[in-house]
Coordinates of C-alpha atoms and ligand atoms in Angstrom, one line a residue:
X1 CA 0.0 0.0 0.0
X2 CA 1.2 3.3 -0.7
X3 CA 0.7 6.5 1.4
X4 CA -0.3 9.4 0.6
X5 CA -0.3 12.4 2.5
X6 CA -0.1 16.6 2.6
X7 CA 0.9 18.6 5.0
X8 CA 0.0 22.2 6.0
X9 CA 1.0 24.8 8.4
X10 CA -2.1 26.0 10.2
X11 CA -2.1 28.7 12.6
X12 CA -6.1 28.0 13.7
X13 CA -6.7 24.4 14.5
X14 CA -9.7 25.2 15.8
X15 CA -11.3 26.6 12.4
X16 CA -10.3 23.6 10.5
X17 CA -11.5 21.6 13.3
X18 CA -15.3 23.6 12.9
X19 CA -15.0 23.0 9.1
X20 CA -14.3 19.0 9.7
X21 CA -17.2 18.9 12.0
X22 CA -19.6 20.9 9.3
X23 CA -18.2 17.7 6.2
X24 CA -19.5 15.3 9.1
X25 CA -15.9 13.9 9.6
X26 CA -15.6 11.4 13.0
X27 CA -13.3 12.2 15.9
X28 CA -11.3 13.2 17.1
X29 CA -9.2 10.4 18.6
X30 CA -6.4 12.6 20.5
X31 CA -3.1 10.8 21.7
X32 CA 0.2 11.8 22.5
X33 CA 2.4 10.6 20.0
X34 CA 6.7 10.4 20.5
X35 CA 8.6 9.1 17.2
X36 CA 12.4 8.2 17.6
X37 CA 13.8 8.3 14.0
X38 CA 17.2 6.3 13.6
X39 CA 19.1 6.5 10.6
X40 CA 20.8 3.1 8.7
X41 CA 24.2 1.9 9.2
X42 CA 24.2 1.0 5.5
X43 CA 23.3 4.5 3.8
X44 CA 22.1 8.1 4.4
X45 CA 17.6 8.1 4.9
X46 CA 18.4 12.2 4.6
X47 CA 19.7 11.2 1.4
X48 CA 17.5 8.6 0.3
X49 CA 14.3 10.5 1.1
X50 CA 13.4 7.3 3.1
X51 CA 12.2 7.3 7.3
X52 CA 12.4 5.3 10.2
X53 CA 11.0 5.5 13.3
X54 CA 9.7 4.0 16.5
X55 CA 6.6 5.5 17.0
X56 CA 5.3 5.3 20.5
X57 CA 1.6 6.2 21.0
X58 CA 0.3 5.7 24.6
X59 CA 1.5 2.4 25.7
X60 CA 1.6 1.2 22.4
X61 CA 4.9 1.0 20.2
X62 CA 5.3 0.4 16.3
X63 CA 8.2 0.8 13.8
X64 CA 7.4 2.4 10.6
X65 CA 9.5 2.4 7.6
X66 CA 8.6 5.1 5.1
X67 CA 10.3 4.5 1.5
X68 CA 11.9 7.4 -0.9
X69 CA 9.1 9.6 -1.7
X70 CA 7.3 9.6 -5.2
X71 CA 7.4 12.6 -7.9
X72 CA 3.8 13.7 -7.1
X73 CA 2.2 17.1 -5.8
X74 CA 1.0 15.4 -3.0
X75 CA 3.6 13.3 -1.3
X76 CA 3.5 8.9 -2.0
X77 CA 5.3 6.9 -0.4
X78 CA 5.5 3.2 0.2
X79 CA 5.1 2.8 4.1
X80 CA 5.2 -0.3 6.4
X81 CA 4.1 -0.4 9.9
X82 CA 4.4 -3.4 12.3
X83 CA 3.0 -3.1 15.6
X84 CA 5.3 -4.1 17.9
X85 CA 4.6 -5.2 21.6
X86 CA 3.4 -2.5 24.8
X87 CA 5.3 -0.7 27.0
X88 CA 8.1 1.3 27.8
X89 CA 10.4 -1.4 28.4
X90 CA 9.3 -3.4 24.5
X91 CA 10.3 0.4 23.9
X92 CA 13.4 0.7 25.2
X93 CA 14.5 -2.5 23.7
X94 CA 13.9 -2.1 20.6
X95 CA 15.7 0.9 20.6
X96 CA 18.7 -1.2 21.8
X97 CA 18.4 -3.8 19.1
X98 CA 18.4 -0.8 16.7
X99 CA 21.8 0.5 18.0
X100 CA 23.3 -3.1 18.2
X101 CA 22.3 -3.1 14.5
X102 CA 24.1 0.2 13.9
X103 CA 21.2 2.4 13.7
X104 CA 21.8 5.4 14.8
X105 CA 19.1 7.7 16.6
X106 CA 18.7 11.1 15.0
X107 CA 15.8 12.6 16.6
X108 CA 12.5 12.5 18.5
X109 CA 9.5 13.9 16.9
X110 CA 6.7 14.5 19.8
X111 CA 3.3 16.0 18.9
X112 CA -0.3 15.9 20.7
X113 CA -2.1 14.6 17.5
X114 CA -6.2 14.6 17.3
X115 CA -7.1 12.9 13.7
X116 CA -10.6 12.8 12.0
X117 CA -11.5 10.4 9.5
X118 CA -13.8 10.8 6.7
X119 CA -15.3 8.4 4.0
X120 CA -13.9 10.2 1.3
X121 CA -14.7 9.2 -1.8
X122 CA -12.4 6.4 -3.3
X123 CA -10.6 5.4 0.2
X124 CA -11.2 6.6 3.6
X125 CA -9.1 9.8 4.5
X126 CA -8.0 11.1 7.7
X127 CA -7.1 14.8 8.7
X128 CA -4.6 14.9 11.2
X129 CA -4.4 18.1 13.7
X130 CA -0.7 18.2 15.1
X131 CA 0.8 20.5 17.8
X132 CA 4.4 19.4 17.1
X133 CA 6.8 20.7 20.2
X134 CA 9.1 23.2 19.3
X135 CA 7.4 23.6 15.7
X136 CA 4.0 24.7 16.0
X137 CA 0.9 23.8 14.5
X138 CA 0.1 21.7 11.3
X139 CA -2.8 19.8 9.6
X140 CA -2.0 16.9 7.8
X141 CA -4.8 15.1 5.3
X142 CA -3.9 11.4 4.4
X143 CA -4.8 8.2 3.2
X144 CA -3.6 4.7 2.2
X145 CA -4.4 3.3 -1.0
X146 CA -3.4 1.0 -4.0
X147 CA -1.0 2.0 -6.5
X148 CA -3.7 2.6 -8.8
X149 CA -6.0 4.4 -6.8
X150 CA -2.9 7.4 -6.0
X151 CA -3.5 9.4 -8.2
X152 CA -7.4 9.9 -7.7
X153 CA -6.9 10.1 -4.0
X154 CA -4.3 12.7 -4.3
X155 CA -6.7 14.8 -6.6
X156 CA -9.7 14.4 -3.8
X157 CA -7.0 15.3 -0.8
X158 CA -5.9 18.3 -2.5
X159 CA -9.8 18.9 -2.8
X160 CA -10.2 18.5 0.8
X161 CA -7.6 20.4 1.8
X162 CA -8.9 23.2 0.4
X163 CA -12.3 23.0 1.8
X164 CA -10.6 22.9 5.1
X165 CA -8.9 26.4 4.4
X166 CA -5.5 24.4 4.2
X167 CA -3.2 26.5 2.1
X168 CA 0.5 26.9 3.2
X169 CA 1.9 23.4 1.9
X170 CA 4.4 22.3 4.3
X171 CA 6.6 19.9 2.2
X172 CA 9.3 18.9 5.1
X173 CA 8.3 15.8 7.4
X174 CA 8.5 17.0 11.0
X175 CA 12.5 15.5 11.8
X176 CA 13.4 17.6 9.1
X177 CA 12.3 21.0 10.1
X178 CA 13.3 19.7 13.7
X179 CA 17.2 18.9 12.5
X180 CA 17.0 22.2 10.3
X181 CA 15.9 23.9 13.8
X182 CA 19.1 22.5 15.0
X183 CA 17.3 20.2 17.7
X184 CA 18.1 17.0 15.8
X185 CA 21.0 14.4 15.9
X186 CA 22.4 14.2 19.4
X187 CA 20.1 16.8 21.2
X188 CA 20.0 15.6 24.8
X189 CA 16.8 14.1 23.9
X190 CA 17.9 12.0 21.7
X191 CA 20.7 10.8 23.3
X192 CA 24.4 10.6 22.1
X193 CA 24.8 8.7 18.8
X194 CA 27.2 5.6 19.4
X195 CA 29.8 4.9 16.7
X196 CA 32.0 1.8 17.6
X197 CA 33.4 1.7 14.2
X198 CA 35.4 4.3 12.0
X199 CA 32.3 3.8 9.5
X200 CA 30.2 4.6 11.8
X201 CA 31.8 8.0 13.4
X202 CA 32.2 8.9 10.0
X203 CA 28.9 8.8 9.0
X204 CA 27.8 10.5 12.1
X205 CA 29.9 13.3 11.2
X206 CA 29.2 13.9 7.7
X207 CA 25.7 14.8 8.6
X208 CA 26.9 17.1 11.6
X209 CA 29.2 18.2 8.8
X210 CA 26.5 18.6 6.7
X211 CA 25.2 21.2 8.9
X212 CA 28.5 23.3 8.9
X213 CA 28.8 23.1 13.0
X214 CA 31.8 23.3 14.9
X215 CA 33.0 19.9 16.7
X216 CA 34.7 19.6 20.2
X217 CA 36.4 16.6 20.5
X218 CA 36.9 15.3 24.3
X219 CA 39.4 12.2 24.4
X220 CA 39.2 10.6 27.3
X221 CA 39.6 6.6 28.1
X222 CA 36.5 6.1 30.3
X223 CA 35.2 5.6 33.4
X224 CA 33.9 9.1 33.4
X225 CA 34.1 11.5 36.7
X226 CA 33.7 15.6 37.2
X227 CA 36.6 16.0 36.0
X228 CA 35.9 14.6 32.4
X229 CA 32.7 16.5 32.5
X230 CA 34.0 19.8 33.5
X231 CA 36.0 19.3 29.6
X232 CA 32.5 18.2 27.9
X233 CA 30.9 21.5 29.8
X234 CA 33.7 23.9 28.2
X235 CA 33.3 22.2 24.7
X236 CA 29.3 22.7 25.0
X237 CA 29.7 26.3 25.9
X238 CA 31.9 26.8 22.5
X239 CA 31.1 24.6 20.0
X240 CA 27.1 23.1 18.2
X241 CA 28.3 20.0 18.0
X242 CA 30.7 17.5 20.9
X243 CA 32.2 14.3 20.2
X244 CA 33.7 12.1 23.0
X245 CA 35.6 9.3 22.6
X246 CA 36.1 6.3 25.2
X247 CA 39.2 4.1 24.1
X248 CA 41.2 2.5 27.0
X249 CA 44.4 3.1 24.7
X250 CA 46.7 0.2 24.6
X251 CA 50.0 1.7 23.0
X252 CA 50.2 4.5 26.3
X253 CA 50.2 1.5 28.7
X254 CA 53.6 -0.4 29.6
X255 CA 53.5 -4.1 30.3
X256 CA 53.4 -3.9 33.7
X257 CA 50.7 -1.4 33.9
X258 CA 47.2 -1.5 34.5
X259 CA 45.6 -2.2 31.3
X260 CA 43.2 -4.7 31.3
X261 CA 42.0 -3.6 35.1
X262 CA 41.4 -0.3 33.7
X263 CA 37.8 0.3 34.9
X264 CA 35.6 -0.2 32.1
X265 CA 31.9 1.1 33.0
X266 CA 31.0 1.7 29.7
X267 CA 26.9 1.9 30.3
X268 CA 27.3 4.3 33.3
X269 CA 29.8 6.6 31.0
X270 CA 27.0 6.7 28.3
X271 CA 24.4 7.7 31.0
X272 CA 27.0 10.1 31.8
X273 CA 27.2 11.6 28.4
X274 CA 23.4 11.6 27.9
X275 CA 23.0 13.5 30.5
X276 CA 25.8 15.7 29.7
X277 CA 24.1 16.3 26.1
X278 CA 27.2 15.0 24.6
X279 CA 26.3 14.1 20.8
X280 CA 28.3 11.5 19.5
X281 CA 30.6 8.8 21.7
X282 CA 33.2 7.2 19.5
X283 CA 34.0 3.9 21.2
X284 CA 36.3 1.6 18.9
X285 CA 38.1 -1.6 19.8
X286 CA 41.7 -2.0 19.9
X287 CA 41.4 -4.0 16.3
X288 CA 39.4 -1.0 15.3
X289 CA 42.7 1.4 16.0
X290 CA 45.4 -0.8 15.5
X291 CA 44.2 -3.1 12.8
X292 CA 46.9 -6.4 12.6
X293 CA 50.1 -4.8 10.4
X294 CA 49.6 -1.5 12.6
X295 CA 53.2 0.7 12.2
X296 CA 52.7 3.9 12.4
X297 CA 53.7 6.2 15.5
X298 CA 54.2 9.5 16.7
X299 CA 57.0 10.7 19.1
X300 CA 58.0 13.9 20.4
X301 CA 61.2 13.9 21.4
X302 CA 62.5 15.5 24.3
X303 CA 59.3 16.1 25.5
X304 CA 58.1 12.4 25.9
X305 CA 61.5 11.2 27.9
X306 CA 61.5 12.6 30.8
X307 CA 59.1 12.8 33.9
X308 CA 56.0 10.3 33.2
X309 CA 58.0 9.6 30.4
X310 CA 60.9 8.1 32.4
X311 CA 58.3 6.4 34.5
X312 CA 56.0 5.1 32.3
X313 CA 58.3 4.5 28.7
X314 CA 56.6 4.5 25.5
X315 CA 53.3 5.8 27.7
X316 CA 53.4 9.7 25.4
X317 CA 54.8 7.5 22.2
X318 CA 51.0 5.9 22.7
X319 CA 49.2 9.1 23.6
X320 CA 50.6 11.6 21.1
X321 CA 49.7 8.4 18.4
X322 CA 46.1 7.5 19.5
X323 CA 45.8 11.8 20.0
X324 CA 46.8 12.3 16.2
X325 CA 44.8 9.5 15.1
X326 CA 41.8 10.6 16.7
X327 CA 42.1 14.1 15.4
X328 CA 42.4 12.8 12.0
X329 CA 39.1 10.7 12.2
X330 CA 37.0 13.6 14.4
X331 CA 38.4 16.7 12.7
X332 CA 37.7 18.6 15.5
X333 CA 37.7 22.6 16.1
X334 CA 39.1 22.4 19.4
X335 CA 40.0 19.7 21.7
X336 CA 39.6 19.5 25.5
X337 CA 42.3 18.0 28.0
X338 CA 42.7 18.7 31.7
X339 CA 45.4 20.7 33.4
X340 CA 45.7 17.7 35.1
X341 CA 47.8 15.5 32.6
X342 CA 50.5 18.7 32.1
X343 CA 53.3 16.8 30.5
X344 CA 50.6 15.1 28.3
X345 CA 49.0 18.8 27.5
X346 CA 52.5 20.1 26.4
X347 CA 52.8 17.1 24.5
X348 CA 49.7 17.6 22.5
X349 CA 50.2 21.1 21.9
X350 CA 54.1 20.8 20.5
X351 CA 52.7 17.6 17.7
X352 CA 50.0 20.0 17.1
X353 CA 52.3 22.9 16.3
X354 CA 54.7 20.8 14.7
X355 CA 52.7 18.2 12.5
X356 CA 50.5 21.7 11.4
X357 CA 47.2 20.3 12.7
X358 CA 44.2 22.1 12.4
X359 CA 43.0 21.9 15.9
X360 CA 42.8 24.6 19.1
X361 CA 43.9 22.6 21.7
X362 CA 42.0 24.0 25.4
X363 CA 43.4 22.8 28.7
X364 CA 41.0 23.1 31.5
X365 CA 41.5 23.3 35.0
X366 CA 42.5 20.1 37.3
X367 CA 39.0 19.6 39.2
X368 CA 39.4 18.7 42.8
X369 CA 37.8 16.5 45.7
X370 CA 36.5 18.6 48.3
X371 CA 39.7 17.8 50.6
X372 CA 42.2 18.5 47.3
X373 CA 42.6 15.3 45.9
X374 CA 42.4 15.5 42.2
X375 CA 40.1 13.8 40.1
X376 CA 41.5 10.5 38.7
X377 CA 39.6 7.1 36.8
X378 CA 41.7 5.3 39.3
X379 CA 41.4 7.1 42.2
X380 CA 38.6 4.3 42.2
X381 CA 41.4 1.5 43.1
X382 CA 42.6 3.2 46.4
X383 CA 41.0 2.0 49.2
X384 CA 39.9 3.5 52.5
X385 CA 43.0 4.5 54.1
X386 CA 44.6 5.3 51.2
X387 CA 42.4 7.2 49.6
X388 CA 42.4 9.5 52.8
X389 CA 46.3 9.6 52.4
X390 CA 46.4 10.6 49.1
X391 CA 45.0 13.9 50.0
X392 CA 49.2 14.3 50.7
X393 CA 49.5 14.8 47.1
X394 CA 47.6 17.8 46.9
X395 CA 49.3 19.0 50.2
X396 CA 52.9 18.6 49.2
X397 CA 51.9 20.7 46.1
X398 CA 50.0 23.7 47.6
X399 CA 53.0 23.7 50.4
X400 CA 55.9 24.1 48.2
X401 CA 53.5 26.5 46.3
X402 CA 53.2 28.6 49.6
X403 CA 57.4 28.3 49.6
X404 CA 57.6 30.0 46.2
X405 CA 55.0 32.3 47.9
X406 CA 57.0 33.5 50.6
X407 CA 60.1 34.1 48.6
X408 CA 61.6 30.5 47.5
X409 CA 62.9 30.5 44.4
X410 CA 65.5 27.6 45.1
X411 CA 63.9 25.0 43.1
X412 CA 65.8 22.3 44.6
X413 CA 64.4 23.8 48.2
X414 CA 60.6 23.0 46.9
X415 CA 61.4 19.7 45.5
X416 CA 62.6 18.5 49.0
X417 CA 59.9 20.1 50.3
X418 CA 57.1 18.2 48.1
X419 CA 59.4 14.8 48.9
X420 CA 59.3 15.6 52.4
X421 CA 55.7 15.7 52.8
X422 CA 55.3 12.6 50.6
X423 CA 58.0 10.4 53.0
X424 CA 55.5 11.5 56.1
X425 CA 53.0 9.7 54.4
X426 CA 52.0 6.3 55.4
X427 CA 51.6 3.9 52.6
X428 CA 52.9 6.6 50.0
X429 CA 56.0 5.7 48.0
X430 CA 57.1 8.4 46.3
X431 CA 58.0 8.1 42.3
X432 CA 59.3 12.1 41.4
X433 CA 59.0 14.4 42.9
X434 CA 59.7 17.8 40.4
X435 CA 60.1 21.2 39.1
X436 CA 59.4 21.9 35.9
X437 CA 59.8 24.3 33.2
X438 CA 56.9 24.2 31.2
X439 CA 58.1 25.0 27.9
X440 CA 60.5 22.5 27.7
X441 CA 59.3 19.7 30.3
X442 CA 62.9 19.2 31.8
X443 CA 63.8 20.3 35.4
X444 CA 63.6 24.2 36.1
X445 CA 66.8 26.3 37.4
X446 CA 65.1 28.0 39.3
X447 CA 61.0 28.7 40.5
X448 CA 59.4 31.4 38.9
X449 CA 55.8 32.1 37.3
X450 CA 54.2 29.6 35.0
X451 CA 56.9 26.8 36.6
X452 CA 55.1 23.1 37.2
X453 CA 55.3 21.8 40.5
X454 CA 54.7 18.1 39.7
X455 CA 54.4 14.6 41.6
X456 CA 53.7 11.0 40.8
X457 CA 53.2 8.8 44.0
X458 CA 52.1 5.2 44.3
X459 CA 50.1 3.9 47.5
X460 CA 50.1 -0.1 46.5
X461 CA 49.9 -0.8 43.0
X462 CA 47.8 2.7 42.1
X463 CA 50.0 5.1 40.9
X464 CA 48.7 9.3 41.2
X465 CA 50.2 12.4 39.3
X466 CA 49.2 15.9 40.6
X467 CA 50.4 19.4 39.5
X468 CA 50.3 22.9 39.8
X469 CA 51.5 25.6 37.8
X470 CA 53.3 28.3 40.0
X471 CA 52.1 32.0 39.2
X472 CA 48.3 30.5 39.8
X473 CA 48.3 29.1 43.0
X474 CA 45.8 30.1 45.2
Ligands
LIG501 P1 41.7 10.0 30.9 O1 40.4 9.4 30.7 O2 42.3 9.8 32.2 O3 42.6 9.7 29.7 O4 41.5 11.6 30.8 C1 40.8 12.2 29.8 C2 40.9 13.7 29.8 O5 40.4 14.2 31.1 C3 42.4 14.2 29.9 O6 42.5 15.3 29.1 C4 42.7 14.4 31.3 O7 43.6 15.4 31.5 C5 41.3 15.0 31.8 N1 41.1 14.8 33.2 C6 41.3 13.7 34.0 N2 41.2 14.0 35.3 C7 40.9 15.3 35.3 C8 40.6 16.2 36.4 N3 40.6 15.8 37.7 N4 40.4 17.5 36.1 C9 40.4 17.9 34.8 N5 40.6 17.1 33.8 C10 40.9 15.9 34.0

């Protein structure tokens, strides 16, 4: 069966309504109506002119598959619908199968809909009254009928329309004029899109592309926390369009680090981005990144080697490559990282200035625990007593900070210092304990303004880096 409808914008319901009532029409049935559109991993339905939704009405719950629309005055289209079963949970699991498949969702269409129907003279027709949220109000006549019948019933609804006063044609379906609104793909209503594949993030981007937005890419590796968010927050506030991507990155961890007990929550971090309106979460595997023959890497020399670098080898070989990688696939306008990773921040910026990419890298502050601790993925491994001992982190910092404060300029002086108050610490072996200059990331003469104050410190197997940048110190 083929559909075939018209839409209008209509500023007086009520008249049309008085008008239906006069032609003896039935109704109205009134429901509120919520239609999740998803978009194919397989091609493009903006392109292909075809729709498909899960259309919840009350408790009830169908998917409807509209094909490419016909040349006609009227729009034809071939449509499917197949009830599915009640209730917001046959809802919401459908909706997963669809991303499993690689839909994607794109937008939710709600309306309060109260529809007449009429004999009509070859099929029955039915005049739909919408209040569409955030669009306004529109009549829609329609119909269902055989191939052959189309082009009579398209005559008689053209007719009808008319009668009804129905004269500003409305030729976009509802998603469109919502995604042209710039509601659409990703809106926190919709939820973040999920691209586990390269395919997949770059399809998702071609139709934010599409829209000439600006994109904020915020890599992180999971296991989200305030501190993550505080990065999303910034790259709302400056850009239509944010892009987070979750990869626990194996090439940054040594073989003796924590890799595969790197916390993993991936459902919470969604929920996380959801509610954080993030729009697309780019979450490949490792075979995804590094397919089997993988060579390519990036180094930065003289940056990388010291510091974490000397603790952790190859650790900013691995960053700087999944970093470059990830800016390549995302083609970001800016890109968020935290204060809190300074070596890897300097490290980012100096590939970005040398390698010419076309990116405005924005570091954010460290966010803090109420007692100083900063904000760390594995600040989740500590346990009791330890966790209220690596408060010292913070301490040692904002102490040798005070120093500099008072007059210390003797780097040397505030590196003792920060050691100091790490050896008082029960349970806290201390890894470096440093000075930094911040241009070049090897050990500063002497402390002055803009000068790191850095520490990495293990209690048991979890390792913690804190920093500070002199000059700012409160
Ligand atoms: P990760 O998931 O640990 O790779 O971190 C992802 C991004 O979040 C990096 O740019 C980190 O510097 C940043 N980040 C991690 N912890 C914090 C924090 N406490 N405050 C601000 N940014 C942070």
């Amino acid at each position: 069966m083929l559909e075939i409808e018209q839409k209008y914008a209509c500023a007086d319901l009520s008249a049309v309504e008085a008008r239906l009532r006069a032609l003896g029409a039935a109704g109205p049935d009134a429901h509120d109506e919520a239609d999740h559109y998803f978009n194919a991993p397989d091609r493009d339905f903006a392109r292909t002119g075809e729709a498909f939704r899960l259309r919840r009405v009350g408790p009830k719950n169908f998917f409807t598959f509209k094909g490419p629309r016909q040349k006609a005055a009227v729009k034809v289209r071939r449509e499917l619908e197949i009830a599915l079963p009640d209730g917001d949970h046959a809802a919401a699991e459908h909706m997963e199968l669809l991303q499993l498949l690689g839909y994607r969702p794109v937008g939710v269409v709600r309306k309060r809909r109260r529809s007449y129907r009429l004999a009509g003279e070859t099929v029955p027709v039915t005049v739909c009254l919408d209040e569409v949220a955030g669009l306004g109000t529109f009549a829609e006549v329609e119909a269902i009928a055989t191939p052959e019948q189309a082009a009579t019933v398209a005559q008689a609804l053209t007719g009808l329309a008319r009668e009804l006063g129905l004269t500003r044609v409305e030729p976009r379906a509802y998603l469109t004029m919502m995604l042209e609104a710039g509601a659409g793909a990703g809106s926190g209503e919709a939820g973040p899109v999920l691209a586990g594949s390269i395919a997949e993030l770059r399809q998702a981007l071609a139709e934010a592309r599409r829209k000439r937005v600006t994109i904020g890419l915020v890599p992180t590796m999971g296991a989200l926390h305030e501190g993550h968010l505080s990065l999303i927050r910034a790259a709302q506030r400056a850009n239509d369009f944010v892009v987070v991507t979750i990869f626990v990155n194996p090439t940054q961890f040594g073989p003796s680090e924590d890799l595969t007990r790197y916390p993993r929550p991936f459902d919470d971090d969604v929920q996380k981005c959801a509610a954080a309106g993030v729009h697309l979460i780019f979450h490949p595997s490792e075979d995804e990144m590094y397919p089997p023959g993988y060579r390519a890497f990036v180094e930065v020399k003289g940056l990388q080697d010291a510091f974490e670098g000397a603790s952790r080898p190859g650790h900013f070989r691995g960053v700087a490559t999944v970093v470059l990688k990830l800016f390549n696939l995302v083609r970001p306008d800016r890109a968020y990282f935290g204060q809190k990773d300074a070596q890897q921040v300097r490290i980012i910026q100096k590939m970005v200035a040398d390698l010419n990419v076309p990116v405005e890298v924005i570091v954010c502050p460290t966010v803090r625990e109420a007692d100083g601790l900063a904000l760390s993925s594995r600040n989740r491994y500590l346990d009791a007593e330890s966790r209220g001992r690596a408060v010292a982190l913070h301490q040692a910092l904002s102490e040798a900070a005070e120093l500099y404060r008072a007059g210390g300029r003797d780097a040397e002086a505030l590196k003792q210092a920060m050691a100091a108050r790490i050896q008082a610490t029960l349970g806290a072996v201390l890894d470096y304990a440093a000075v930094i200059d911040a241009e070049t990331f090897q050990p500063a003469d002497a402390a002055r303004p803009g000068v790191v104050l850095a520490l990495a410190v293990k209690f048991g197997a979890t390792r913690l880096i804190d920093n500070l940048t002199l000059g700012d110190a409160r």
